[in-house]
Amino acid sequence: MKRNLSILLILAAAFNVSAQNKKVVKPVQTYTVANKKVTVYTTAEKSEYRISKTETLSFAEHKQPFETEPCIFVDPTIKYQTLVGIGGALTDASAETFAKLSKKNQQELLTAYYSKDKGIGYTLARTNIASCDFSSGSYTYVQDNDKDLKTFSVAHDEEFKIPLIKQAIAASGGKLPLFVSPWSPPAWMKDNNSLIQGGHLLPAYRQSWANHYVKFIKTYEAMGIPVWGLSVQNEPMAKQKWESCVFTAEEERDFIKNFLGPTLQKSGLASKKLIAWDHNRDQIFQRASTILNDKDAAKYVWGIGFHWYETWTGSGMQFGNVKQTHEAYPDKALIFTEGCKEKYDVNKLDDWTLGERYGYSMINDFNAGTAAWTDWNILLDEKGGPNHVGNFCFAPVHADTKNNKLIYTNAYYYMGHFSKFIRPGAKRIGAASSRDKLQSTAFLNPDGKLVVVVMNQSDDKLKYSLWIKGEAATTTSLPHSITTLVVE
């Protein structure tokens, strides 16, 4: 009897283990392109195509391509990071330039950027806390030596910047996640007693400075501008002739851990997305590892922000550093917080490399794990400003304020190939090109539409196939072009 009971117990245990194992087995994901069409949108040099619908493709069975057949291989069942949004910065310079436009052109610009149907559907924004280089002059929100911030006021922003931000939110349908970044604390809070040339935040003012972020966010929100997130410091390793402040990795870590993080939490702002670094790709891994390896600092940090200006040292764009950071800290988001083409030249507004730099960066940043991508100024004037230190740059759109005209550079269209079609909540999916001349990334939108972006920086016209699960749709990539293929 005991032997039979033992056998029954063993069988019961085996059954339970089997049942438990069945519970954790995940079903194999499937995706089929049967009966689906591919709509192709193209922007190309030496053509009239500007996010133009150029053709509609169908899939046909195509099991195993040969090496001689160029392909973009896509696997929608392999999923990576979730897209937060794509957008640009609403700076003082953009707002001041916007105010000089006619009402008609103002509305055109808002539609061009923020309408998904009639424009390129931006879904993210950034603005500066107090002045930056792209302001007409330096300014702060508090009077000198006001440690308790009793004189805090954003009256300066009410003339140009706040009205633009509110109109951009309205043009986006009432929702436009906004993150805010300081370029410098007030001069009297710093060891060099200056807004410019770097300097460090004095230890005596760390709490006052942490309180300053809270004051800014709560003031903006009381004025009807929700704030989604904030970065600790714009370019914390830059000593500039404009507003700047240096934080070493250890200083930023300790400021987050001991002052900014706890202050946000105590002030009811713990849900705001706190972004560390906010500087170039060259030192992103060193900064991330210093901050995120400290659990008491890491618990306050939502993500790591980065720019593309590492090229000033003679380096190329260091996407490998972004990927390594993502792999080391997969629970933290990566956000491209700023990029623009520097050294403005009015004669180069039609230069095709403007857009190609955006496409090259966006494809590679997304493929490295980036969850959000933010351009710098959405609008600048015919001189590449205003900028109070002469640091004039390009923007996707420029205004000829003398003739009341808007000038759309190809950078606007290159960004649009991503922002118009890849929507917040989309999952990046597996995509690989069999040719180095065809760069690509792919996303699956929440509505089920599959979006593949393909860029060709070469002088060659290249025939290729979009290959998904044994089915292929064939098209041709024009020289110096970017295409978005929408599968639905």
CSV table of C-alpha atoms in Angstrom, one decimal:
chain,number,residue,atom,x,y,z
A,1,MET,CA,0.0,0.0,0.0
A,2,LYS,CA,2.9,2.4,0.9
A,3,ARG,CA,4.6,1.5,-2.4
A,4,ASN,CA,1.4,2.4,-4.3
A,5,LEU,CA,1.0,5.6,-2.4
A,6,SER,CA,4.6,6.6,-3.2
A,7,ILE,CA,4.0,5.9,-6.9
A,8,LEU,CA,0.9,8.0,-6.8
A,9,LEU,CA,2.7,10.9,-5.1
A,10,ILE,CA,5.6,10.7,-7.6
A,11,LEU,CA,3.1,10.8,-10.5
A,12,ALA,CA,1.2,13.7,-8.9
A,13,ALA,CA,4.4,15.7,-8.5
A,14,ALA,CA,5.4,15.0,-12.1
A,15,PHE,CA,1.9,16.1,-13.2
A,16,ASN,CA,2.2,19.4,-11.2
A,17,VAL,CA,5.7,20.1,-12.6
A,18,SER,CA,4.4,19.5,-16.1
A,19,ALA,CA,1.4,21.8,-15.5
A,20,GLN,CA,3.7,24.5,-14.1
A,21,ASN,CA,6.0,24.2,-17.1
A,22,LYS,CA,3.0,24.6,-19.5
A,23,LYS,CA,2.0,27.8,-17.8
A,24,VAL,CA,5.3,29.5,-18.6
A,25,VAL,CA,5.6,28.4,-22.2
A,26,LYS,CA,5.0,31.4,-24.4
A,27,PRO,CA,3.3,31.0,-27.7
A,28,VAL,CA,5.4,31.5,-30.8
A,29,GLN,CA,4.8,34.9,-32.2
A,30,THR,CA,3.6,35.1,-35.8
A,31,TYR,CA,3.3,37.8,-38.4
A,32,THR,CA,2.0,37.5,-41.9
A,33,VAL,CA,2.0,39.9,-44.8
A,34,ALA,CA,-0.5,38.0,-46.8
A,35,ASN,CA,-2.9,40.5,-48.6
A,36,LYS,CA,-1.0,43.5,-47.2
A,37,LYS,CA,0.1,46.4,-49.3
A,38,VAL,CA,3.2,48.6,-49.0
A,39,THR,CA,2.8,52.3,-49.5
A,40,VAL,CA,6.1,54.0,-50.3
A,41,TYR,CA,6.9,57.7,-49.4
A,42,THR,CA,10.0,59.2,-50.9
A,43,THR,CA,12.3,62.3,-50.5
A,44,ALA,CA,15.1,62.4,-53.0
A,45,GLU,CA,17.8,64.8,-54.2
A,46,LYS,CA,17.4,66.2,-57.7
A,47,SER,CA,13.7,65.4,-57.7
A,48,GLU,CA,10.4,67.0,-56.6
A,49,TYR,CA,9.8,64.2,-54.1
A,50,ARG,CA,9.3,65.5,-50.5
A,51,ILE,CA,7.7,62.8,-48.4
A,52,SER,CA,5.7,62.1,-51.6
A,53,LYS,CA,3.7,59.0,-52.1
A,54,THR,CA,5.6,57.4,-55.0
A,55,GLU,CA,4.2,53.8,-55.3
A,56,THR,CA,2.2,51.0,-53.8
A,57,LEU,CA,3.7,47.5,-53.7
A,58,SER,CA,2.4,44.0,-53.2
A,59,PHE,CA,4.1,41.0,-51.6
A,60,ALA,CA,4.9,37.8,-53.4
A,61,GLU,CA,6.4,34.6,-52.2
A,62,HIS,CA,10.2,34.7,-52.1
A,63,LYS,CA,11.7,32.0,-49.8
A,64,GLN,CA,15.4,32.4,-49.6
A,65,PRO,CA,17.1,35.3,-51.4
A,66,PHE,CA,20.5,34.9,-53.0
A,67,GLU,CA,23.4,37.1,-51.9
A,68,THR,CA,23.1,38.9,-55.3
A,69,GLU,CA,19.7,40.2,-54.3
A,70,PRO,CA,19.8,43.3,-52.1
A,71,CYS,CA,17.2,43.0,-49.3
A,72,ILE,CA,16.0,44.7,-46.2
A,73,PHE,CA,15.1,41.8,-43.9
A,74,VAL,CA,12.4,42.6,-41.3
A,75,ASP,CA,11.2,40.4,-38.5
A,76,PRO,CA,8.2,42.0,-36.7
A,77,THR,CA,8.3,39.3,-34.0
A,78,ILE,CA,11.6,40.5,-32.7
A,79,LYS,CA,10.9,43.6,-30.6
A,80,TYR,CA,13.2,46.1,-28.9
A,81,GLN,CA,12.6,49.5,-27.2
A,82,THR,CA,9.3,51.4,-27.2
A,83,LEU,CA,9.3,54.9,-28.9
A,84,VAL,CA,8.5,57.8,-26.6
A,85,GLY,CA,8.4,60.5,-29.3
A,86,ILE,CA,10.2,62.6,-31.9
A,87,GLY,CA,10.3,66.4,-31.9
A,88,GLY,CA,12.2,69.6,-31.6
A,89,ALA,CA,13.1,72.4,-29.2
A,90,LEU,CA,10.9,75.5,-28.6
A,91,THR,CA,13.7,78.0,-27.7
A,92,ASP,CA,13.7,81.7,-27.2
A,93,ALA,CA,15.2,82.0,-30.7
A,94,SER,CA,12.4,80.0,-32.3
A,95,ALA,CA,9.7,81.9,-30.4
A,96,GLU,CA,11.2,85.3,-31.2
A,97,THR,CA,11.4,84.4,-34.9
A,98,PHE,CA,7.9,82.9,-34.8
A,99,ALA,CA,6.5,86.2,-33.5
A,100,LYS,CA,7.9,88.0,-36.5
A,101,LEU,CA,5.9,85.9,-39.0
A,102,SER,CA,2.4,86.7,-40.3
A,103,LYS,CA,-0.5,84.9,-38.6
A,104,LYS,CA,-0.9,82.9,-41.8
A,105,ASN,CA,2.7,81.7,-41.7
A,106,GLN,CA,2.6,81.1,-38.0
A,107,GLN,CA,-0.3,78.7,-38.6
A,108,GLU,CA,1.5,77.1,-41.5
A,109,LEU,CA,4.5,76.4,-39.4
A,110,LEU,CA,2.4,74.9,-36.5
A,111,THR,CA,0.6,72.7,-38.9
A,112,ALA,CA,3.8,71.7,-40.7
A,113,TYR,CA,5.4,70.5,-37.5
A,114,TYR,CA,2.5,69.3,-35.3
A,115,SER,CA,-0.2,67.9,-37.6
A,116,LYS,CA,0.1,64.2,-38.2
A,117,ASP,CA,-2.0,64.4,-41.4
A,118,LYS,CA,-0.9,67.7,-42.9
A,119,GLY,CA,2.5,67.9,-41.4
A,120,ILE,CA,5.2,65.7,-39.8
A,121,GLY,CA,3.4,65.1,-36.5
A,122,TYR,CA,6.0,66.0,-33.8
A,123,THR,CA,5.2,64.4,-30.5
A,124,LEU,CA,7.9,65.7,-28.2
A,125,ALA,CA,9.4,69.1,-27.3
A,126,ARG,CA,12.2,70.7,-25.2
A,127,THR,CA,12.7,74.2,-23.9
A,128,ASN,CA,15.4,76.0,-22.0
A,129,ILE,CA,15.2,77.0,-18.3
A,130,ALA,CA,16.4,80.6,-18.3
A,131,SER,CA,18.7,81.8,-21.1
A,132,CYS,CA,20.8,79.8,-23.5
A,133,ASP,CA,22.9,80.7,-26.5
A,134,PHE,CA,19.7,80.7,-28.6
A,135,SER,CA,18.2,83.7,-26.6
A,136,SER,CA,18.6,87.3,-27.6
A,137,GLY,CA,20.3,88.0,-24.4
A,138,SER,CA,21.2,86.5,-21.0
A,139,TYR,CA,18.5,86.4,-18.3
A,140,THR,CA,17.6,84.7,-15.1
A,141,TYR,CA,14.3,84.2,-13.1
A,142,VAL,CA,15.5,85.4,-9.7
A,143,GLN,CA,17.3,88.5,-8.3
A,144,ASP,CA,20.8,88.3,-7.1
A,145,ASN,CA,21.4,86.5,-3.8
A,146,ASP,CA,17.8,85.4,-3.4
A,147,LYS,CA,18.6,82.0,-1.9
A,148,ASP,CA,14.9,81.4,-1.0
A,149,LEU,CA,13.8,82.2,-4.6
A,150,LYS,CA,11.1,84.7,-3.3
A,151,THR,CA,11.6,86.9,-6.5
A,152,PHE,CA,11.2,83.9,-8.9
A,153,SER,CA,9.3,85.0,-12.0
A,154,VAL,CA,9.1,83.7,-15.6
A,155,ALA,CA,7.8,87.1,-16.8
A,156,HIS,CA,10.5,87.1,-19.5
A,157,ASP,CA,9.1,84.0,-21.1
A,158,GLU,CA,5.5,85.4,-21.3
A,159,GLU,CA,6.3,87.6,-24.3
A,160,PHE,CA,7.5,85.0,-26.8
A,161,LYS,CA,8.3,81.5,-25.5
A,162,ILE,CA,5.2,80.6,-23.5
A,163,PRO,CA,2.8,81.7,-26.2
A,164,LEU,CA,4.6,79.6,-28.8
A,165,ILE,CA,4.7,76.5,-26.5
A,166,LYS,CA,0.9,76.9,-25.8
A,167,GLN,CA,0.2,77.1,-29.5
A,168,ALA,CA,2.4,74.1,-30.3
A,169,ILE,CA,0.5,72.1,-27.6
A,170,ALA,CA,-2.8,73.1,-29.2
A,171,ALA,CA,-1.6,72.3,-32.7
A,172,SER,CA,-0.6,68.8,-31.4
A,173,GLY,CA,-4.2,68.1,-30.3
A,174,GLY,CA,-3.7,69.2,-26.7
A,175,LYS,CA,-0.8,66.8,-25.8
A,176,LEU,CA,2.9,67.5,-26.4
A,177,PRO,CA,5.3,66.1,-23.8
A,178,LEU,CA,7.8,68.8,-22.9
A,179,PHE,CA,11.1,68.4,-21.1
A,180,VAL,CA,13.1,71.3,-19.8
A,181,SER,CA,16.8,71.9,-19.5
A,182,PRO,CA,19.0,74.6,-17.7
A,183,TRP,CA,22.1,76.0,-19.3
A,184,SER,CA,23.3,77.7,-16.1
A,185,PRO,CA,22.3,78.5,-12.6
A,186,PRO,CA,22.2,82.2,-11.7
A,187,ALA,CA,25.8,83.7,-11.7
A,188,TRP,CA,25.8,84.2,-7.9
A,189,MET,CA,25.2,80.5,-7.3
A,190,LYS,CA,28.5,79.6,-9.2
A,191,ASP,CA,32.1,79.7,-8.3
A,192,ASN,CA,33.0,81.9,-11.3
A,193,ASN,CA,30.2,84.3,-10.6
A,194,SER,CA,29.2,84.2,-14.3
A,195,LEU,CA,26.5,82.6,-16.4
A,196,ILE,CA,29.1,81.8,-19.0
A,197,GLN,CA,32.5,80.0,-19.2
A,198,GLY,CA,31.4,76.9,-17.3
A,199,GLY,CA,32.1,77.3,-13.6
A,200,HIS,CA,30.6,75.1,-10.9
A,201,LEU,CA,27.5,75.2,-8.7
A,202,LEU,CA,28.7,76.3,-5.2
A,203,PRO,CA,27.9,73.7,-2.5
A,204,ALA,CA,26.0,76.3,-0.5
A,205,TYR,CA,23.4,76.7,-3.3
A,206,ARG,CA,22.8,73.1,-4.2
A,207,GLN,CA,19.5,73.0,-2.4
A,208,SER,CA,18.4,76.4,-3.7
A,209,TRP,CA,19.2,75.2,-7.3
A,210,ALA,CA,17.2,72.0,-6.8
A,211,ASN,CA,14.3,74.2,-5.6
A,212,HIS,CA,14.7,76.3,-8.7
A,213,TYR,CA,13.7,73.3,-11.0
A,214,VAL,CA,10.6,72.8,-8.9
A,215,LYS,CA,9.7,76.5,-9.0
A,216,PHE,CA,10.1,76.5,-12.8
A,217,ILE,CA,8.0,73.3,-13.4
A,218,LYS,CA,5.2,74.3,-11.0
A,219,THR,CA,5.1,77.8,-12.5
A,220,TYR,CA,4.8,76.6,-16.0
A,221,GLU,CA,2.2,74.0,-15.1
A,222,ALA,CA,0.2,76.6,-13.3
A,223,MET,CA,0.2,78.6,-16.6
A,224,GLY,CA,-1.2,75.6,-18.5
A,225,ILE,CA,2.0,74.0,-19.8
A,226,PRO,CA,2.5,70.4,-18.5
A,227,VAL,CA,6.1,69.4,-18.0
A,228,TRP,CA,6.9,65.8,-18.8
A,229,GLY,CA,10.5,65.7,-17.8
A,230,LEU,CA,13.8,67.6,-17.1
A,231,SER,CA,17.5,67.2,-17.6
A,232,VAL,CA,19.9,68.0,-14.9
A,233,GLN,CA,22.2,70.2,-16.9
A,234,ASN,CA,22.7,70.9,-20.6
A,235,GLU,CA,26.2,69.9,-21.7
A,236,PRO,CA,27.7,69.5,-18.2
A,237,MET,CA,31.3,69.1,-19.6
A,238,ALA,CA,31.2,72.2,-21.8
A,239,LYS,CA,32.9,75.4,-20.9
A,240,GLN,CA,31.3,77.8,-23.4
A,241,LYS,CA,31.3,81.5,-24.2
A,242,TRP,CA,27.5,81.2,-23.6
A,243,GLU,CA,25.5,79.9,-20.6
A,244,SER,CA,27.2,76.8,-19.2
A,245,CYS,CA,28.0,75.0,-16.0
A,246,VAL,CA,30.3,72.1,-15.4
A,247,PHE,CA,29.3,69.0,-13.5
A,248,THR,CA,31.7,66.1,-13.3
A,249,ALA,CA,30.1,62.7,-13.4
A,250,GLU,CA,30.6,62.4,-9.6
A,251,GLU,CA,29.1,65.9,-9.0
A,252,GLU,CA,26.1,65.2,-11.1
A,253,ARG,CA,25.6,61.8,-9.4
A,254,ASP,CA,25.8,63.4,-6.0
A,255,PHE,CA,23.5,66.4,-6.9
A,256,ILE,CA,20.9,63.9,-8.2
A,257,LYS,CA,21.2,61.6,-5.1
A,258,ASN,CA,21.3,64.2,-2.4
A,259,PHE,CA,19.4,67.2,-3.7
A,260,LEU,CA,17.5,67.1,-7.0
A,261,GLY,CA,16.0,63.6,-6.8
A,262,PRO,CA,14.8,64.0,-3.1
A,263,THR,CA,13.5,67.5,-3.8
A,264,LEU,CA,11.5,66.5,-6.8
A,265,GLN,CA,10.0,63.6,-4.7
A,266,LYS,CA,9.2,65.8,-1.7
A,267,SER,CA,7.6,68.4,-4.0
A,268,GLY,CA,5.2,65.9,-5.6
A,269,LEU,CA,7.2,65.8,-8.9
A,270,ALA,CA,8.5,62.2,-8.6
A,271,SER,CA,6.7,61.3,-11.8
A,272,LYS,CA,8.7,63.7,-13.9
A,273,LYS,CA,11.3,62.0,-16.2
A,274,LEU,CA,14.7,62.9,-14.9
A,275,ILE,CA,17.4,62.9,-17.6
A,276,ALA,CA,21.1,62.7,-16.8
A,277,TRP,CA,24.1,63.7,-18.9
A,278,ASP,CA,22.5,65.6,-21.8
A,279,HIS,CA,25.8,65.9,-23.7
A,280,ASN,CA,27.7,64.1,-26.4
A,281,ARG,CA,28.0,60.4,-27.2
A,282,ASP,CA,31.7,60.3,-26.6
A,283,GLN,CA,31.4,60.2,-22.8
A,284,ILE,CA,27.9,58.8,-22.5
A,285,PHE,CA,29.0,55.4,-21.1
A,286,GLN,CA,31.3,56.9,-18.5
A,287,ARG,CA,28.6,59.3,-17.3
A,288,ALA,CA,25.9,56.6,-17.2
A,289,SER,CA,28.1,54.1,-15.4
A,290,THR,CA,29.1,56.6,-12.8
A,291,ILE,CA,25.6,57.6,-12.0
A,292,LEU,CA,23.6,54.4,-12.6
A,293,ASN,CA,26.0,52.2,-10.7
A,294,ASP,CA,25.0,54.1,-7.6
A,295,LYS,CA,21.6,52.8,-6.6
A,296,ASP,CA,20.7,55.8,-4.5
A,297,ALA,CA,21.2,58.1,-7.6
A,298,ALA,CA,19.9,55.6,-10.2
A,299,LYS,CA,16.5,55.3,-8.5
A,300,TYR,CA,15.7,58.9,-9.4
A,301,VAL,CA,16.9,58.7,-13.1
A,302,TRP,CA,14.5,57.9,-15.9
A,303,GLY,CA,17.1,58.0,-18.7
A,304,ILE,CA,20.3,59.2,-20.2
A,305,GLY,CA,20.2,62.1,-22.7
A,306,PHE,CA,22.8,62.7,-25.5
A,307,HIS,CA,23.8,65.1,-28.3
A,308,TRP,CA,25.7,64.5,-31.6
A,309,TYR,CA,28.4,67.2,-31.3
A,310,GLU,CA,31.2,64.7,-30.5
A,311,THR,CA,32.2,65.4,-34.1
A,312,TRP,CA,33.9,68.7,-33.0
A,313,THR,CA,36.8,66.7,-31.7
A,314,GLY,CA,37.3,65.1,-35.2
A,315,SER,CA,35.5,61.9,-34.2
A,316,GLY,CA,32.7,60.4,-36.2
A,317,MET,CA,29.3,59.8,-34.6
A,318,GLN,CA,29.8,57.2,-31.8
A,319,PHE,CA,26.7,55.1,-32.0
A,320,GLY,CA,28.6,52.1,-30.4
A,321,ASN,CA,28.7,54.1,-27.1
A,322,VAL,CA,25.0,54.5,-27.2
A,323,LYS,CA,24.4,50.8,-27.8
A,324,GLN,CA,26.8,49.8,-25.1
A,325,THR,CA,25.0,52.1,-22.6
A,326,HIS,CA,21.7,50.6,-23.6
A,327,GLU,CA,22.9,47.1,-23.2
A,328,ALA,CA,24.5,47.9,-19.8
A,329,TYR,CA,21.4,49.6,-18.4
A,330,PRO,CA,18.4,48.3,-20.4
A,331,ASP,CA,15.9,49.5,-17.7
A,332,LYS,CA,16.9,53.1,-18.4
A,333,ALA,CA,15.7,55.0,-21.4
A,334,LEU,CA,18.0,56.7,-23.9
A,335,ILE,CA,16.9,60.0,-25.4
A,336,PHE,CA,18.6,62.1,-28.0
A,337,THR,CA,18.1,65.6,-26.6
A,338,GLU,CA,19.8,67.9,-29.1
A,339,GLY,CA,21.4,68.1,-32.5
A,340,CYS,CA,21.8,70.6,-35.3
A,341,LYS,CA,24.2,71.6,-38.1
A,342,GLU,CA,26.5,74.3,-36.9
A,343,LYS,CA,28.2,77.2,-38.7
A,344,TYR,CA,25.2,78.6,-40.5
A,345,ASP,CA,25.7,79.6,-44.1
A,346,VAL,CA,22.7,81.0,-46.0
A,347,ASN,CA,24.2,79.6,-49.3
A,348,LYS,CA,23.9,76.0,-47.9
A,349,LEU,CA,20.2,75.9,-47.1
A,350,ASP,CA,19.8,73.5,-50.0
A,351,ASP,CA,22.8,71.4,-49.1
A,352,TRP,CA,21.5,67.8,-49.2
A,353,THR,CA,23.9,66.7,-46.5
A,354,LEU,CA,21.8,68.6,-44.0
A,355,GLY,CA,19.0,66.0,-44.2
A,356,GLU,CA,21.3,63.1,-44.6
A,357,ARG,CA,23.0,63.9,-41.3
A,358,TYR,CA,19.6,63.7,-39.6
A,359,GLY,CA,18.7,60.4,-41.3
A,360,TYR,CA,22.0,58.8,-40.6
A,361,SER,CA,21.8,59.8,-36.9
A,362,MET,CA,18.2,58.8,-36.4
A,363,ILE,CA,18.5,55.4,-38.0
A,364,ASN,CA,21.7,54.5,-36.0
A,365,ASP,CA,20.5,56.0,-32.8
A,366,PHE,CA,17.2,54.1,-32.9
A,367,ASN,CA,19.1,50.9,-33.8
A,368,ALA,CA,21.3,51.4,-30.8
A,369,GLY,CA,18.3,51.5,-28.5
A,370,THR,CA,17.2,55.2,-28.4
A,371,ALA,CA,13.6,55.7,-27.3
A,372,ALA,CA,13.2,59.4,-28.1
A,373,TRP,CA,14.8,61.8,-30.5
A,374,THR,CA,14.7,65.6,-30.2
A,375,ASP,CA,16.1,68.1,-32.7
A,376,TRP,CA,17.3,71.6,-31.6
A,377,ASN,CA,15.5,74.8,-32.7
A,378,ILE,CA,12.3,74.2,-34.7
A,379,LEU,CA,12.7,77.6,-36.4
A,380,LEU,CA,15.5,80.2,-36.9
A,381,ASP,CA,15.8,83.4,-38.8
A,382,GLU,CA,17.6,84.1,-42.1
A,383,LYS,CA,20.9,84.6,-40.2
A,384,GLY,CA,20.6,81.3,-38.2
A,385,GLY,CA,19.6,83.0,-35.0
A,386,PRO,CA,18.8,85.0,-33.0
A,387,ASN,CA,21.8,84.0,-30.9
A,388,HIS,CA,23.4,86.4,-28.4
A,389,VAL,CA,27.0,85.1,-28.9
A,390,GLY,CA,26.9,84.7,-32.7
A,391,ASN,CA,26.7,80.9,-32.5
A,392,PHE,CA,24.5,80.7,-35.6
A,393,CYS,CA,23.2,77.3,-36.8
A,394,PHE,CA,20.8,75.6,-39.2
A,395,ALA,CA,17.3,74.5,-38.3
A,396,PRO,CA,14.9,72.3,-40.4
A,397,VAL,CA,12.9,75.5,-41.1
A,398,HIS,CA,14.2,79.0,-41.5
A,399,ALA,CA,12.2,82.2,-41.7
A,400,ASP,CA,13.0,85.0,-44.0
A,401,THR,CA,11.6,87.6,-41.7
A,402,LYS,CA,12.3,90.5,-44.1
A,403,ASN,CA,10.1,88.9,-46.8
A,404,ASN,CA,7.8,87.0,-44.5
A,405,LYS,CA,8.7,83.6,-46.0
A,406,LEU,CA,9.3,80.1,-44.6
A,407,ILE,CA,12.2,78.1,-46.0
A,408,TYR,CA,11.9,74.3,-45.5
A,409,THR,CA,15.3,72.6,-45.7
A,410,ASN,CA,15.6,68.9,-46.6
A,411,ALA,CA,16.3,68.2,-42.8
A,412,TYR,CA,12.6,68.9,-42.2
A,413,TYR,CA,11.6,66.2,-44.7
A,414,TYR,CA,14.2,63.7,-43.5
A,415,MET,CA,12.9,64.0,-39.9
A,416,GLY,CA,9.4,63.7,-41.2
A,417,HIS,CA,10.1,60.3,-42.6
A,418,PHE,CA,10.3,59.1,-39.0
A,419,SER,CA,8.0,61.5,-37.0
A,420,LYS,CA,5.1,61.4,-39.3
A,421,PHE,CA,4.9,57.6,-39.6
A,422,ILE,CA,6.4,56.2,-36.4
A,423,ARG,CA,4.1,57.0,-33.5
A,424,PRO,CA,4.6,57.0,-29.7
A,425,GLY,CA,4.2,53.5,-28.3
A,426,ALA,CA,5.6,51.9,-31.4
A,427,LYS,CA,8.1,49.0,-30.9
A,428,ARG,CA,11.3,48.9,-32.8
A,429,ILE,CA,11.5,45.5,-34.6
A,430,GLY,CA,14.2,43.5,-36.2
A,431,ALA,CA,15.5,45.0,-39.4
A,432,ALA,CA,18.8,44.3,-41.3
A,433,SER,CA,20.1,45.5,-44.7
A,434,SER,CA,22.2,43.2,-46.9
A,435,ARG,CA,23.9,46.3,-48.4
A,436,ASP,CA,25.8,49.0,-46.5
A,437,LYS,CA,24.6,51.6,-49.0
A,438,LEU,CA,21.0,51.0,-47.7
A,439,GLN,CA,20.6,51.8,-44.0
A,440,SER,CA,17.3,51.0,-42.3
A,441,THR,CA,15.3,50.8,-39.1
A,442,ALA,CA,11.8,49.5,-38.6
A,443,PHE,CA,9.0,49.9,-36.1
A,444,LEU,CA,5.6,48.3,-35.4
A,445,ASN,CA,3.0,51.0,-34.5
A,446,PRO,CA,0.3,50.4,-31.8
A,447,ASP,CA,-2.3,50.3,-34.6
A,448,GLY,CA,-0.5,47.4,-36.3
A,449,LYS,CA,1.0,49.3,-39.2
A,450,LEU,CA,4.6,48.3,-39.9
A,451,VAL,CA,7.0,51.2,-40.8
A,452,VAL,CA,10.4,50.7,-42.4
A,453,VAL,CA,12.7,53.6,-43.1
A,454,VAL,CA,15.4,53.1,-45.7
A,455,MET,CA,18.1,55.7,-46.5
A,456,ASN,CA,20.5,55.7,-49.5
A,457,GLN,CA,23.4,58.2,-49.2
A,458,SER,CA,25.2,56.9,-52.3
A,459,ASP,CA,25.2,58.1,-55.9
A,460,ASP,CA,23.7,54.8,-57.0
A,461,LYS,CA,20.2,53.8,-57.9
A,462,LEU,CA,19.6,50.6,-56.0
A,463,LYS,CA,16.9,47.9,-56.5
A,464,TYR,CA,16.1,46.0,-53.4
A,465,SER,CA,13.4,43.9,-51.8
A,466,LEU,CA,11.5,44.4,-48.5
A,467,TRP,CA,11.6,40.8,-47.2
A,468,ILE,CA,9.3,39.6,-44.4
A,469,LYS,CA,8.8,35.9,-43.5
A,470,GLY,CA,9.3,34.5,-46.9
A,471,GLU,CA,7.4,37.2,-48.8
A,472,ALA,CA,9.0,40.1,-50.6
A,473,ALA,CA,8.0,43.5,-52.2
A,474,THR,CA,10.5,44.9,-54.6
A,475,THR,CA,11.3,48.6,-55.1
A,476,THR,CA,14.1,50.9,-56.1
A,477,SER,CA,16.0,53.4,-53.9
A,478,LEU,CA,17.0,56.6,-55.6
A,479,PRO,CA,20.4,58.2,-55.2
A,480,HIS,CA,20.6,60.3,-52.0
A,481,SER,CA,17.1,59.5,-50.9
A,482,ILE,CA,15.1,58.4,-47.9
A,483,THR,CA,12.0,56.4,-48.1
A,484,THR,CA,9.3,55.2,-45.6
A,485,LEU,CA,7.6,52.0,-46.4
A,486,VAL,CA,4.3,51.5,-44.6
A,487,VAL,CA,2.9,48.0,-44.5
A,488,GLU,CA,-0.8,47.6,-43.8
